[in-house]
Amino acid sequence: MGTNIIFGIVIAIIIIAAVLYAIGFFMRKKNQEKLNDLEKRKENLFDLPVIEEVDEVKRMHLVGQSQNTFREWNQQWTDISTKSFAQLESQIFEVEELNERIRFFKAKGAIVQAEATMDEMERQVEEIRAGLKELRESEERNSLEVQKALDVYEDLKKKLRDQGEEFGPAYNELQKQIKNIEIEFTQFVTLNTSGDPVEAREVLDQAEKHTYEVEDLMKRIPAAYEELNRTFPDQLKEIQEGYKKLLEQKYVFPEANFQEEINRVKKRVENSMNDLAKTEVASVEVASRDTASDIDALYTVMEREINAKKYVMKNRQIIEDYIDHATKNNRQLLIELDHTAQSYTLNHNELGRVRGFQTEVDELARRNNEYLPKLEKHEIPYSEVQSFYKDAYKILDDVESQQVEIDDSLAELRRGEKVAQEKVESFEFRLRNLKRFVEKQRLPGLPGEYLEFFFVATDRVEELGKELNKIRINMQEINKLVSVCEEDLDLLDEQTKDLVDAAALTEQMMQYANRYRHSHPDIKAAIDKSLYLFSKEYRYQDALDEIGTALERVEPGAFKRIENFYFNNRDLV
């Protein structure tokens, strides 16, 4: 038993030792792989042609800002090639020692530090090489870009020389700016050829910026100058002369400060010309937009008064005649209303409305009479009178429209009365015909409901006749009565037909049912009851329902057959 335990312990120790050995082996191998990778990266970094690139830039004999920049890159490379490489070598050596002494975890931490150093060195070297490349290419790039800017500059210089009159007062300032650009280009060439492409680049940027700014100015100035030198002055001259002529023709302007407005616009043009001389084109363009808008407004004022005069002269007599016409129409309508009101009730305030029209027309006449002498004496703007005329037309058109409407309504009263009289005669004729028709049926009697409705309809027709015979009739009420009478008579027609049809069908049903009288007691009873309802109570529909129901039980389909025969041969029955 003791031997087995000892044997188990030995086996366990062997297994643990094997596991530890395996772990150590793999950790050492992994650390070694990272060391190999670091060595490879170090060699690749050493193999980069940084020294050659430094020497190439050094041979350019840079000066000024470019030289300072080169010195910074060169110093960084010196630091990397001495201090940083030495530090990296030391870290790699430390990793190798730790790895050999089986201190794997410490070795792993040292590898992380070495990799960080390597990463930083690679980043710095990449930055140095990019900076050196920029210095090498600066001069070439400067040469290409300056040529493009110089081409633009030469074009501007030539354009200013050949087309100087297009730039007006801005000519001298443009010359100064072009001269300054020339100085900047000269300074650039000096710096670039003397070995300072970086500072030369800054000067070139300024020269390019100023060149393209002047190019933009020279594109915009001619149009601005054309407006200030010709367009606006010509327009203002035309406005001034036109205004003077209109005043001579006795025009009156509601704008008391019209001349001041002309002077104000002229002053703005002068100020804009001064701004143009300073090449302040943006402010000139803004002011010119305002000037154009103000000039349009001045033209609009004069055109408004000219057009207003034409309108007033054309419509002056028309308005006067229209007012007289409306006054006469209103007077005639008042007479007609007074006459009509003796025979008819007026339900829509016609008299009040017509008096209101007269008030409106009188006010128009008053204002027109007020304007006429002012027009003769040239004391009022034509546009003000034009506005009055347009308002007057609207009012007069509306008044006339309503006058016609009222006049038509008066005529409609008479037409309505005539129609109502004809309706009364028609209603009376229909009542007589219905009465004769019922009498011809020789019925034993008539139901009370039917008689009551017949008398109601008759009374309404009589009431309608009485309303029409009044000295002063109300057509609104009469039209309502006409409508009610028509409805009553239509319903009475229907009830009469139903009553006569029910009576006739009852008689035919009873005649047909007699064949079953002795063989079917229920038929006999139905005939007796139906006969009672028919001859004693005059309930013809109930009598029909009674005999029809009984007959249908004995002979299905008989009711419908007799009914169809009756309606198909009603004229023969």
XYZ file of C-alpha atoms in Angstrom:
573
model
C 0.000 0.000 0.000
C 2.807 2.428 0.917
C 4.703 1.502 -2.225
C 1.706 2.389 -4.405
C 1.388 5.822 -2.821
C 5.046 6.574 -3.382
C 4.743 5.394 -6.960
C 1.703 7.664 -7.525
C 3.528 10.670 -6.117
C 6.482 10.056 -8.413
C 4.197 9.783 -11.429
C 2.442 13.043 -10.478
C 5.765 14.839 -10.102
C 6.871 13.574 -13.494
C 3.616 14.773 -15.106
C 3.833 18.205 -13.469
C 7.448 18.529 -14.521
C 6.514 17.584 -18.074
C 3.690 20.145 -18.142
C 5.939 22.867 -16.753
C 8.621 21.991 -19.273
C 6.090 22.135 -22.107
C 4.777 25.501 -20.936
C 8.293 26.860 -20.613
C 9.212 25.517 -24.008
C 6.262 27.147 -25.724
C 6.688 30.482 -23.897
C 10.359 30.574 -24.766
C 9.552 29.736 -28.368
C 6.898 32.451 -28.543
C 9.232 35.046 -27.003
C 11.934 34.025 -29.436
C 9.568 34.478 -32.364
C 8.778 38.016 -31.192
C 12.500 38.682 -30.778
C 13.108 37.507 -34.320
C 10.323 39.792 -35.539
C 11.873 42.747 -33.713
C 15.269 41.966 -35.242
C 13.726 41.849 -38.687
C 11.909 45.167 -38.180
C 15.162 46.716 -36.879
C 17.060 45.543 -39.952
C 14.333 46.857 -42.261
C 14.485 50.216 -40.513
C 18.281 50.311 -40.861
C 17.986 49.424 -44.537
C 15.780 52.470 -45.301
C 17.706 55.061 -47.392
C 17.247 57.795 -44.823
C 20.919 58.814 -44.832
C 20.881 59.122 -48.634
C 17.716 61.216 -48.486
C 19.262 63.482 -45.843
C 22.378 63.927 -47.980
C 20.248 64.695 -51.041
C 18.404 67.489 -49.259
C 21.665 68.728 -47.721
C 23.084 69.190 -51.222
C 20.172 71.551 -52.036
C 21.898 74.202 -49.876
C 18.693 75.307 -48.232
C 18.479 78.602 -46.384
C 16.033 80.426 -44.158
C 12.887 78.630 -43.070
C 13.619 75.624 -45.287
C 17.044 75.212 -43.682
C 15.532 75.368 -40.197
C 13.017 72.703 -41.149
C 15.773 70.484 -42.583
C 17.849 70.852 -39.428
C 14.906 69.690 -37.338
C 14.419 66.562 -39.471
C 18.185 65.881 -39.527
C 18.441 66.195 -35.741
C 15.525 63.817 -35.289
C 17.242 61.261 -37.505
C 20.494 61.656 -35.577
C 18.649 61.060 -32.311
C 16.968 57.957 -33.682
C 20.134 56.486 -35.207
C 22.081 56.940 -31.986
C 19.924 57.047 -28.887
C 16.802 55.213 -30.041
C 18.705 52.427 -31.814
C 20.947 51.993 -28.757
C 17.913 51.837 -26.485
C 16.297 49.251 -28.757
C 19.477 47.115 -28.820
C 19.609 47.213 -25.037
C 15.967 46.139 -24.752
C 16.466 43.270 -27.224
C 19.558 42.072 -25.333
C 17.613 42.141 -22.062
C 14.844 40.041 -23.601
C 17.363 37.479 -24.841
C 18.956 37.166 -21.395
C 15.622 36.790 -19.615
C 14.500 34.224 -22.134
C 17.717 32.198 -21.679
C 17.340 32.307 -17.901
C 13.785 30.970 -18.215
C 12.260 34.172 -16.823
C 9.546 34.080 -19.409
C 7.032 36.496 -17.860
C 9.657 39.213 -17.361
C 10.840 38.555 -20.883
C 7.301 39.045 -22.152
C 7.062 42.470 -20.448
C 10.450 43.487 -21.861
C 9.264 42.500 -25.342
C 6.243 44.799 -24.991
C 8.575 47.707 -24.120
C 10.872 46.903 -27.033
C 7.927 46.751 -29.441
C 6.718 50.144 -28.201
C 10.191 51.594 -28.824
C 10.198 50.022 -32.282
C 6.753 51.437 -33.103
C 7.814 54.940 -32.084
C 11.050 54.716 -34.104
C 9.148 53.586 -37.211
C 6.654 56.405 -36.797
C 9.398 59.014 -36.414
C 11.373 57.691 -39.387
C 8.246 57.775 -41.552
C 7.601 61.355 -40.465
C 11.224 62.357 -41.177
C 11.141 60.828 -44.650
C 7.845 62.587 -45.452
C 9.319 65.907 -44.304
C 12.457 65.402 -46.392
C 10.319 64.503 -49.395
C 8.289 67.677 -48.932
C 11.500 69.732 -48.924
C 12.761 67.987 -52.081
C 9.481 68.498 -53.929
C 8.701 72.014 -52.701
C 10.905 73.750 -55.209
C 9.561 71.761 -58.152
C 5.964 72.210 -57.060
C 6.522 75.903 -56.440
C 7.868 76.263 -59.952
C 4.799 74.600 -61.489
C 2.257 76.526 -59.451
C 3.967 79.850 -59.862
C 3.837 79.452 -63.619
C 0.072 79.026 -63.494
C -0.342 82.065 -61.249
C 2.082 84.071 -63.390
C 0.008 83.290 -66.490
C -3.072 84.685 -64.779
C -1.077 87.685 -63.576
C 0.202 88.426 -67.083
C -3.337 88.190 -68.487
C -4.596 90.620 -65.856
C -1.757 93.015 -66.522
C -2.421 92.914 -70.267
C -6.169 93.310 -69.824
C -5.716 96.333 -67.579
C -3.331 97.864 -70.093
C -5.508 97.181 -73.166
C -8.963 97.722 -71.653
C -8.252 100.202 -68.898
C -11.260 102.387 -69.714
C -13.614 99.555 -68.699
C -12.473 99.823 -65.090
C -13.152 103.531 -64.654
C -12.014 104.967 -61.322
C -10.810 101.531 -60.177
C -7.969 101.624 -62.727
C -5.352 103.201 -60.452
C -6.123 100.945 -57.512
C -5.985 97.876 -59.738
C -2.601 99.030 -61.031
C -1.342 99.288 -57.456
C -2.603 95.825 -56.588
C -1.040 94.294 -59.701
C 2.249 96.032 -58.869
C 2.131 94.560 -55.351
C 1.527 91.109 -56.832
C 4.573 91.604 -59.063
C 6.657 92.410 -55.975
C 5.384 89.252 -54.268
C 6.305 87.106 -57.261
C 9.784 88.662 -57.345
C 10.212 87.911 -53.659
C 9.072 84.351 -54.259
C 11.582 83.786 -57.058
C 14.373 85.132 -54.888
C 13.506 82.836 -51.993
C 12.916 79.803 -54.172
C 16.168 80.099 -56.102
C 18.205 80.902 -53.006
C 17.216 77.631 -51.361
C 14.248 78.439 -49.130
C 11.271 76.716 -50.797
C 9.239 76.653 -47.572
C 9.230 80.401 -47.036
C 8.931 80.822 -50.787
C 5.784 78.732 -50.641
C 4.239 81.087 -48.093
C 5.015 84.079 -50.290
C 3.646 82.228 -53.330
C 0.416 81.460 -51.498
C -0.052 85.158 -50.821
C 0.799 86.075 -54.411
C -1.661 83.496 -55.756
C -4.376 84.647 -53.356
C -3.945 88.276 -54.374
C -3.783 87.337 -58.067
C -7.078 85.489 -58.017
C -8.687 88.200 -55.913
C -7.706 90.802 -58.508
C -8.903 88.471 -61.258
C -12.306 88.298 -59.571
C -12.392 92.085 -59.171
C -11.540 92.642 -62.812
C -14.363 90.338 -63.852
C -16.950 92.208 -61.765
C -15.821 95.819 -62.067
C -16.697 96.476 -65.756
C -20.380 95.618 -65.262
C -20.541 97.637 -62.044
C -18.816 100.589 -63.728
C -21.161 100.392 -66.727
C -24.155 100.724 -64.410
C -22.665 103.599 -62.425
C -21.236 105.449 -65.410
C -23.998 105.035 -67.982
C -27.067 103.014 -67.043
C -27.990 104.749 -63.785
C -27.075 108.295 -64.895
C -29.051 107.884 -68.128
C -32.059 106.569 -66.242
C -31.871 109.297 -63.614
C -31.561 111.929 -66.332
C -34.624 110.498 -68.054
C -36.530 110.467 -64.768
C -35.474 114.030 -63.938
C -36.505 115.339 -67.350
C -39.727 113.339 -67.302
C -40.589 114.610 -63.847
C -39.959 118.180 -64.976
C -42.237 117.745 -67.999
C -44.986 116.213 -65.896
C -44.825 119.133 -63.490
C -45.068 121.503 -66.445
C -48.164 119.570 -67.538
C -49.667 120.244 -64.096
C -49.328 116.706 -62.782
C -49.682 116.395 -59.020
C -47.690 113.703 -57.219
C -48.825 112.230 -53.917
C -45.142 111.711 -53.087
C -44.101 115.155 -51.867
C -40.432 114.131 -51.670
C -40.110 112.822 -55.236
C -37.294 115.248 -56.142
C -35.517 114.465 -52.887
C -35.697 110.784 -53.759
C -34.088 111.469 -57.148
C -31.303 113.430 -55.446
C -30.807 110.670 -52.893
C -30.371 108.051 -55.615
C -27.928 110.311 -57.466
C -25.895 110.690 -54.290
C -25.784 106.936 -53.821
C -24.444 106.546 -57.373
C -21.674 109.051 -56.560
C -20.797 107.201 -53.366
C -20.739 103.910 -55.229
C -18.350 105.396 -57.783
C -16.035 106.402 -54.932
C -16.248 102.891 -53.495
C -15.469 101.482 -56.922
C -12.319 103.600 -57.050
C -11.264 101.731 -53.897
C -12.264 98.401 -55.560
C -14.862 97.775 -52.853
C -16.895 95.837 -55.376
C -19.066 93.896 -52.928
C -20.464 97.052 -51.330
C -20.876 98.631 -54.784
C -22.926 95.658 -55.995
C -25.193 95.780 -52.947
C -25.707 99.528 -53.372
C -26.348 99.096 -57.106
C -29.105 96.592 -56.432
C -30.747 99.135 -54.131
C -30.226 101.859 -56.728
C -31.822 99.777 -59.474
C -34.777 99.047 -57.203
C -35.199 102.737 -56.314
C -34.989 103.789 -59.963
C -37.666 101.239 -60.844
C -39.811 102.697 -58.076
C -39.345 106.227 -59.465
C -40.320 105.055 -62.943
C -43.336 103.293 -61.444
C -44.536 106.486 -59.757
C -44.394 108.481 -62.991
C -45.934 105.700 -65.068
C -48.674 105.354 -62.472
C -49.637 109.017 -62.775
C -49.410 108.981 -66.592
C -51.623 105.896 -66.823
C -53.935 107.289 -64.166
C -54.472 110.446 -66.212
C -55.431 108.390 -69.271
C -57.820 106.361 -67.153
C -59.383 109.433 -65.544
C -59.832 111.251 -68.842
C -61.436 108.178 -70.378
C -63.774 107.412 -67.480
C -64.575 110.871 -66.180
C -67.803 111.332 -68.119
C -68.676 107.645 -67.901
C -68.605 107.746 -64.102
C -70.727 110.879 -64.034
C -73.273 109.311 -66.386
C -73.207 106.063 -64.440
C -73.989 107.903 -61.203
C -76.892 109.721 -62.908
C -78.089 106.421 -64.355
C -78.009 104.733 -60.943
C -79.842 107.685 -59.392
C -82.607 107.574 -62.021
C -82.925 103.813 -61.719
C -83.209 104.093 -57.978
C -85.841 106.808 -58.209
C -87.852 104.722 -60.658
C -87.446 101.661 -58.467
C -88.730 103.558 -55.433
C -91.833 104.570 -57.404
C -92.304 100.981 -58.530
C -91.888 99.726 -54.978
C -94.460 102.189 -53.690
C -96.911 101.089 -56.354
C -96.228 97.395 -55.803
C -96.451 97.693 -52.017
C -100.112 98.738 -52.395
C -100.970 95.342 -53.864
C -98.308 93.039 -52.463
C -96.589 92.423 -49.162
C -92.828 92.987 -49.548
C -90.989 90.433 -47.440
C -87.311 91.160 -48.141
C -86.801 94.740 -46.963
C -86.800 95.903 -50.559
C -87.649 99.477 -49.631
C -84.853 99.704 -47.049
C -82.332 98.263 -49.475
C -83.251 100.699 -52.240
C -82.979 103.624 -49.846
C -79.548 102.278 -48.895
C -78.591 102.259 -52.570
C -79.586 105.875 -52.804
C -77.353 106.742 -49.865
C -74.397 105.022 -51.535
C -75.023 106.685 -54.889
C -75.469 110.096 -53.265
C -72.113 109.671 -51.502
C -70.446 108.797 -54.808
C -72.018 111.846 -56.426
C -70.824 114.045 -53.562
C -67.248 112.787 -53.810
C -67.250 113.047 -57.594
C -68.459 116.635 -57.405
C -65.700 117.285 -54.894
C -62.997 115.845 -57.172
C -64.063 117.548 -60.415
C -62.996 121.125 -59.528
C -59.755 119.814 -58.040
C -59.054 118.051 -61.314
C -59.735 121.235 -63.233
C -57.375 123.183 -60.986
C -54.746 120.378 -60.945
C -54.889 120.101 -57.180
C -55.189 116.330 -56.895
C -53.126 113.364 -58.180
C -54.716 111.477 -61.037
C -53.953 108.228 -59.229
C -56.182 109.277 -56.329
C -59.074 110.013 -58.682
C -58.413 106.758 -60.522
C -58.671 104.858 -57.257
C -61.993 106.589 -56.533
C -63.321 105.762 -60.011
C -62.425 102.085 -59.635
C -64.139 101.921 -56.257
C -67.127 103.767 -57.713
C -67.426 101.246 -60.541
C -67.528 98.396 -58.047
C -70.195 100.108 -55.943
C -72.306 101.130 -58.945
C -72.070 97.678 -60.513
C -73.194 96.125 -57.242
C -76.034 98.641 -56.846
C -77.258 98.083 -60.389
C -77.093 94.320 -59.965
C -79.246 94.517 -56.843
C -81.608 97.019 -58.461
C -82.192 94.571 -61.305
C -82.656 91.769 -58.803
C -85.317 93.732 -56.897
C -87.029 94.835 -60.104
C -87.146 91.219 -61.265
C -88.565 90.167 -57.909
C -91.381 92.727 -58.288
C -92.200 91.386 -61.727
C -92.067 87.900 -60.263
C -94.751 88.891 -57.741
C -97.153 89.667 -60.580
C -96.215 86.538 -62.469
C -96.611 84.530 -59.274
C -100.063 85.967 -58.673
C -101.163 85.033 -62.175
C -99.818 81.508 -61.755
C -101.561 81.190 -58.390
C -104.887 82.316 -59.936
C -104.503 79.676 -62.613
C -103.659 77.119 -59.936
C -106.842 77.935 -57.994
C -108.927 77.338 -61.089
C -107.045 74.105 -61.724
C -107.523 72.937 -58.130
C -111.274 73.692 -58.217
C -111.596 71.840 -61.505
C -109.788 68.812 -60.092
C -112.020 68.794 -57.008
C -115.168 68.875 -59.148
C -113.856 66.058 -61.321
C -113.010 63.938 -58.291
C -116.455 64.520 -56.864
C -118.160 63.542 -60.126
C -115.905 60.498 -60.467
C -116.805 59.233 -56.999
C -120.524 59.893 -57.548
C -120.428 57.858 -60.770
C -119.257 54.816 -58.798
C -122.647 54.684 -57.026
C -121.034 53.624 -53.802
C -123.271 53.065 -50.772
C -121.294 55.728 -48.912
C -117.842 57.211 -48.290
C -115.473 56.633 -45.347
C -115.342 59.414 -42.801
C -111.560 59.836 -43.134
C -111.874 60.301 -46.885
C -114.681 62.830 -46.550
C -112.744 64.721 -43.894
C -109.649 64.969 -46.073
C -111.771 65.956 -49.098
C -113.262 68.831 -47.122
C -109.817 69.874 -45.801
C -108.470 70.033 -49.356
C -111.545 71.974 -50.459
C -111.159 74.436 -47.581
C -107.497 75.026 -48.437
C -108.337 75.784 -52.046
C -111.027 78.188 -50.864
C -108.499 79.777 -48.466
C -106.078 80.211 -51.357
C -108.801 81.924 -53.362
C -109.579 84.272 -50.481
C -105.889 85.170 -50.076
C -105.687 86.018 -53.758
C -108.770 88.203 -53.520
C -107.319 90.396 -50.786
C -106.448 93.991 -51.648
C -102.804 93.454 -50.559
C -101.622 89.922 -51.022
C -98.657 88.112 -49.511
C -97.147 86.043 -52.307
C -94.833 84.260 -49.912
C -97.826 82.843 -48.017
C -99.749 82.258 -51.235
C -96.912 80.218 -52.719
C -96.836 78.112 -49.571
C -100.595 77.550 -49.859
C -100.255 76.618 -53.537
C -97.646 74.029 -52.620
C -99.826 72.596 -49.826
C -102.896 72.474 -52.091
C -100.954 70.618 -54.757
C -99.811 68.062 -52.210
C -103.384 67.699 -50.849
C -104.917 67.160 -54.276
C -102.242 64.684 -55.325
C -102.916 62.720 -52.150
C -106.688 63.025 -52.620
C -106.317 61.691 -56.168
C -104.441 58.701 -54.832
C -106.926 58.052 -52.015
C -109.870 58.304 -54.426
C -108.346 55.775 -56.797
C -107.526 53.419 -53.930
C -111.067 53.726 -52.551
C -112.753 53.077 -55.928
C -110.391 50.202 -56.757
C -111.008 48.570 -53.375
C -114.804 48.852 -53.795
C -114.784 47.449 -57.327
C -112.469 44.569 -56.411
C -114.612 43.734 -53.361
C -117.707 43.397 -55.554
C -115.871 41.168 -58.035
C -114.399 39.026 -55.269
C -117.819 38.517 -53.649
C -119.380 37.607 -57.000
C -116.638 35.045 -57.629
C -116.852 33.696 -54.066
C -120.596 33.009 -54.392
C -119.761 29.695 -56.103
C -118.341 28.472 -52.777
C -121.075 29.993 -50.620
C -123.014 26.765 -50.048
C -120.059 24.393 -49.969
C -117.794 26.384 -47.668
C -119.303 27.916 -44.547
C -116.247 30.110 -43.999
C -116.755 31.654 -47.435
C -120.390 32.364 -46.572
C -119.300 34.028 -43.325
C -116.649 36.053 -45.143
C -119.164 37.185 -47.768
C -121.592 38.297 -45.087
C -118.928 40.177 -43.128
C -117.457 41.745 -46.233
C -120.920 42.824 -47.365
C -121.521 44.445 -43.989
C -118.218 46.311 -44.077
C -118.948 47.362 -47.658
C -122.552 48.513 -47.401
C -122.852 49.638 -43.791
C -119.467 50.982 -42.726
C -118.046 51.890 -46.168
C -114.736 50.254 -45.228
C -113.991 49.046 -48.728
C -110.362 48.054 -48.171
C -111.246 46.047 -45.045
C -114.090 44.373 -46.954
C -111.653 43.462 -49.748
C -109.127 42.051 -47.286
C -111.840 39.947 -45.606
C -113.250 38.290 -48.729
C -109.875 38.079 -50.439
C -108.274 36.219 -47.543
C -111.127 33.708 -47.309
C -111.179 33.115 -51.065
C -107.420 32.592 -51.157
C -107.731 29.817 -48.560
C -110.282 27.972 -50.688
C -108.731 28.692 -54.074
C -105.103 29.784 -53.848
C -104.186 32.291 -56.564
C -107.744 33.408 -57.160
C -107.204 36.804 -55.487
C -104.205 37.673 -57.619
C -105.894 36.504 -60.805
C -109.016 38.601 -60.207
C -106.887 41.600 -59.175
C -104.759 41.374 -62.333
C -107.827 41.091 -64.520
C -109.331 44.163 -62.893
C -106.280 46.390 -63.293
C -105.704 45.206 -66.850
C -109.323 45.897 -67.802
C -110.183 48.763 -65.492
C -111.793 50.805 -68.256
C -114.139 47.915 -69.087
C -115.200 47.233 -65.549
